[in-house]
Amino acid sequence: MFFDKNDRAAIESALQDTNADNPIAIAVADRITAFTKNLFKMAERNGKLPTELLLKKPETEFDDIVIHLTLQAMAEQMNHKISIHWVK
């Protein structure tokens, strides 16, 4: 499915949509799942979840939303905050 990954309003609207088949919301959920798996693989290698990440600045609003939603959920559900340091 094609959508403008820089249309933040459309992405946020899709996340508020109650339709479980919303393709944008599904794409966000899939990317959150992949990002979370990568974080837990890192935790397995290092013996703990990171408290800081050095990440390339997201190229799209979509990726920015995914990163922030993932880290927000981890902070709320696991009481584990991860600080981000952006590089260009």
Tab-separated table of N, CA and C in Angstrom, residues 20-88:
chain	number	residue	atom	x	y	z
A	20	ALA	N	-9.683	-1.874	12.334
A	20	ALA	CA	-8.486	-2.702	12.516
A	20	ALA	C	-7.789	-3.019	11.197
A	21	ASP	N	-8.457	-2.784	10.075
A	21	ASP	CA	-7.872	-3.068	8.765
A	21	ASP	C	-7.247	-1.839	8.117
A	22	ASN	N	-7.083	-0.760	8.876
A	22	ASN	CA	-6.485	0.451	8.307
A	22	ASN	C	-5.040	0.144	7.907
A	23	PRO	N	-4.720	0.252	6.618
A	23	PRO	CA	-3.391	-0.165	6.152
A	23	PRO	C	-2.242	0.678	6.712
A	24	ILE	N	-2.479	1.940	6.979
A	24	ILE	CA	-1.412	2.771	7.546
A	24	ILE	C	-1.142	2.344	8.982
A	25	ALA	N	-2.186	2.125	9.757
A	25	ALA	CA	-2.017	1.675	11.140
A	25	ALA	C	-1.340	0.303	11.181
A	26	ILE	N	-1.683	-0.559	10.248
A	26	ILE	CA	-1.037	-1.871	10.167
A	26	ILE	C	0.447	-1.718	9.859
A	27	ALA	N	0.783	-0.810	8.947
A	27	ALA	CA	2.193	-0.568	8.608
A	27	ALA	C	2.957	-0.051	9.817
A	28	VAL	N	2.340	0.845	10.590
A	28	VAL	CA	2.980	1.357	11.806
A	28	VAL	C	3.197	0.208	12.793
A	29	ALA	N	2.173	-0.598	13.006
A	29	ALA	CA	2.280	-1.718	13.945
A	29	ALA	C	3.367	-2.696	13.517
A	30	ASP	N	3.446	-2.983	12.226
A	30	ASP	CA	4.480	-3.893	11.729
A	30	ASP	C	5.875	-3.327	11.979
A	31	ARG	N	6.048	-2.035	11.745
A	31	ARG	CA	7.364	-1.412	11.942
A	31	ARG	C	7.706	-1.348	13.428
A	32	ILE	N	6.715	-1.083	14.277
A	32	ILE	CA	6.959	-1.084	15.725
A	32	ILE	C	7.414	-2.475	16.172
A	33	THR	N	6.762	-3.504	15.660
A	33	THR	CA	7.146	-4.875	15.995
A	33	THR	C	8.588	-5.157	15.589
A	34	ALA	N	8.980	-4.742	14.398
A	34	ALA	CA	10.348	-4.968	13.923
A	34	ALA	C	11.359	-4.196	14.771
A	35	PHE	N	11.053	-2.948	15.085
A	35	PHE	CA	11.956	-2.128	15.898
A	35	PHE	C	12.096	-2.728	17.297
A	36	THR	N	10.993	-3.165	17.866
A	36	THR	CA	11.015	-3.779	19.196
A	36	THR	C	11.858	-5.056	19.191
A	37	LYS	N	11.697	-5.885	18.160
A	37	LYS	CA	12.507	-7.099	18.059
A	37	LYS	C	13.987	-6.768	18.009
A	38	ASN	N	14.345	-5.728	17.268
A	38	ASN	CA	15.751	-5.322	17.192
A	38	ASN	C	16.267	-4.865	18.550
A	39	LEU	N	15.451	-4.130	19.290
A	39	LEU	CA	15.861	-3.688	20.621
A	39	LEU	C	16.073	-4.879	21.553
A	40	PHE	N	15.203	-5.863	21.480
A	40	PHE	CA	15.339	-7.029	22.350
A	40	PHE	C	16.504	-7.927	21.930
A	41	LYS	N	16.830	-7.962	20.640
A	41	LYS	CA	18.028	-8.684	20.202
A	41	LYS	C	19.271	-8.004	20.769
A	42	MET	N	19.275	-6.672	20.749
A	42	MET	CA	20.373	-5.916	21.324
A	42	MET	C	20.476	-6.213	22.821
A	43	ALA	N	19.337	-6.287	23.487
A	43	ALA	CA	19.317	-6.569	24.922
A	43	ALA	C	19.869	-7.968	25.205
A	44	GLU	N	19.526	-8.928	24.362
A	44	GLU	CA	20.050	-10.284	24.539
A	44	GLU	C	21.569	-10.299	24.404
A	45	ARG	N	22.091	-9.581	23.426
A	45	ARG	CA	23.546	-9.538	23.222
A	45	ARG	C	24.257	-8.849	24.387
A	46	ASN	N	23.648	-7.774	24.909
A	46	ASN	CA	24.288	-6.962	25.938
A	46	ASN	C	23.886	-7.334	27.359
A	47	GLY	N	22.904	-8.208	27.493
A	47	GLY	CA	22.466	-8.619	28.814
A	47	GLY	C	21.484	-7.659	29.474
A	48	LYS	N	21.100	-6.607	28.775
A	48	LYS	CA	20.119	-5.659	29.303
A	48	LYS	C	19.637	-4.745	28.181
A	49	LEU	N	18.473	-4.152	28.412
A	49	LEU	CA	17.973	-3.162	27.454
A	49	LEU	C	18.837	-1.917	27.538
A	50	PRO	N	19.039	-1.246	26.421
A	50	PRO	CA	19.841	-0.026	26.465
A	50	PRO	C	19.095	1.094	27.184
A	51	THR	N	19.840	2.024	27.720
A	51	THR	CA	19.242	3.233	28.293
A	51	THR	C	19.441	4.410	27.354
A	52	GLU	N	20.308	4.217	26.364
A	52	GLU	CA	20.560	5.252	25.360
A	52	GLU	C	20.717	4.588	23.996
A	53	LEU	N	20.259	5.296	22.979
A	53	LEU	CA	20.435	4.834	21.606
A	53	LEU	C	21.029	5.962	20.779
A	54	LEU	N	21.944	5.606	19.916
A	54	LEU	CA	22.487	6.523	18.931
A	54	LEU	C	21.845	6.130	17.611
A	55	LEU	N	20.949	6.970	17.123
A	55	LEU	CA	20.176	6.647	15.920
A	55	LEU	C	20.350	7.710	14.850
A	56	LYS	N	20.281	7.261	13.620
A	56	LYS	CA	20.245	8.181	12.494
A	56	LYS	C	18.910	8.914	12.532
A	57	LYS	N	18.942	10.221	12.347
A	57	LYS	CA	17.715	11.021	12.350
A	57	LYS	C	16.755	10.435	11.317
A	58	PRO	N	15.511	10.179	11.707
A	58	PRO	CA	14.545	9.584	10.772
A	58	PRO	C	14.370	10.439	9.517
A	59	GLU	N	14.280	9.772	8.394
A	59	GLU	CA	14.106	10.470	7.120
A	59	GLU	C	12.644	10.790	6.841
A	60	THR	N	11.737	10.113	7.566
A	60	THR	CA	10.308	10.340	7.334
A	60	THR	C	9.583	10.537	8.660
A	61	GLU	N	8.438	11.160	8.583
A	61	GLU	CA	7.573	11.307	9.752
A	61	GLU	C	7.122	9.934	10.243
A	62	PHE	N	6.905	9.026	9.312
A	62	PHE	CA	6.500	7.661	9.645
A	62	PHE	C	7.517	7.026	10.594
A	63	ASP	N	8.790	7.083	10.237
A	63	ASP	CA	9.824	6.482	11.082
A	63	ASP	C	9.952	7.211	12.415
A	64	ASP	N	9.790	8.522	12.416
A	64	ASP	CA	9.834	9.286	13.666
A	64	ASP	C	8.716	8.837	14.606
A	65	ILE	N	7.527	8.688	14.068
A	65	ILE	CA	6.376	8.239	14.865
A	65	ILE	C	6.624	6.837	15.415
A	66	VAL	N	7.112	5.937	14.578
A	66	VAL	CA	7.377	4.555	15.013
A	66	VAL	C	8.374	4.529	16.166
A	67	ILE	N	9.466	5.250	16.027
A	67	ILE	CA	10.494	5.263	17.072
A	67	ILE	C	9.921	5.801	18.372
A	68	HIS	N	9.239	6.926	18.292
A	68	HIS	CA	8.710	7.535	19.514
A	68	HIS	C	7.608	6.696	20.166
A	69	LEU	N	6.726	6.110	19.372
A	69	LEU	CA	5.675	5.259	19.946
A	69	LEU	C	6.267	4.016	20.610
A	70	THR	N	7.277	3.438	19.986
A	70	THR	CA	7.913	2.249	20.557
A	70	THR	C	8.552	2.567	21.895
A	71	LEU	N	9.337	3.635	21.935
A	71	LEU	CA	10.037	3.981	23.166
A	71	LEU	C	9.075	4.467	24.248
A	72	GLN	N	8.000	5.139	23.842
A	72	GLN	CA	6.982	5.567	24.803
A	72	GLN	C	6.301	4.349	25.427
A	73	ALA	N	5.972	3.362	24.616
A	73	ALA	CA	5.326	2.148	25.132
A	73	ALA	C	6.255	1.396	26.081
A	74	MET	N	7.529	1.331	25.737
A	74	MET	CA	8.486	0.650	26.618
A	74	MET	C	8.597	1.376	27.955
A	75	ALA	N	8.613	2.700	27.901
A	75	ALA	CA	8.713	3.481	29.133
A	75	ALA	C	7.480	3.265	30.008
A	76	GLU	N	6.310	3.224	29.387
A	76	GLU	CA	5.068	3.076	30.145
A	76	GLU	C	4.857	1.642	30.642
A	77	GLN	N	5.098	0.663	29.797
A	77	GLN	CA	4.783	-0.722	30.139
A	77	GLN	C	5.879	-1.415	30.933
A	78	MET	N	7.123	-1.022	30.690
A	78	MET	CA	8.235	-1.708	31.341
A	78	MET	C	8.971	-0.801	32.325
A	79	ASN	N	8.510	0.436	32.430
A	79	ASN	CA	9.189	1.417	33.270
A	79	ASN	C	10.676	1.493	32.907
A	80	HIS	N	10.930	1.524	31.591
A	80	HIS	CA	12.298	1.565	31.091
A	80	HIS	C	12.407	2.659	30.040
A	81	LYS	N	13.048	3.745	30.411
A	81	LYS	CA	13.201	4.874	29.498
A	81	LYS	C	14.496	4.730	28.711
A	82	ILE	N	14.419	5.011	27.420
A	82	ILE	CA	15.583	4.994	26.555
A	82	ILE	C	15.734	6.389	25.958
A	83	SER	N	16.871	6.998	26.182
A	83	SER	CA	17.167	8.313	25.608
A	83	SER	C	17.710	8.119	24.198
A	84	ILE	N	17.350	9.046	23.321
A	84	ILE	CA	17.805	8.986	21.936
A	84	ILE	C	18.793	10.116	21.690
A	85	HIS	N	19.873	9.779	21.032
A	85	HIS	CA	20.843	10.768	20.561
A	85	HIS	C	20.842	10.644	19.042
A	86	TRP	N	20.444	11.713	18.377
A	86	TRP	CA	20.292	11.691	16.916
A	86	TRP	C	21.592	12.073	16.228
A	87	VAL	N	21.900	11.383	15.153
A	87	VAL	CA	23.010	11.749	14.278
A	87	VAL	C	22.430	12.002	12.898
A	88	LYS	N	23.119	12.788	12.135
A	88	LYS	CA	22.626	13.084	10.772
A	88	LYS	C	23.121	12.079	9.774
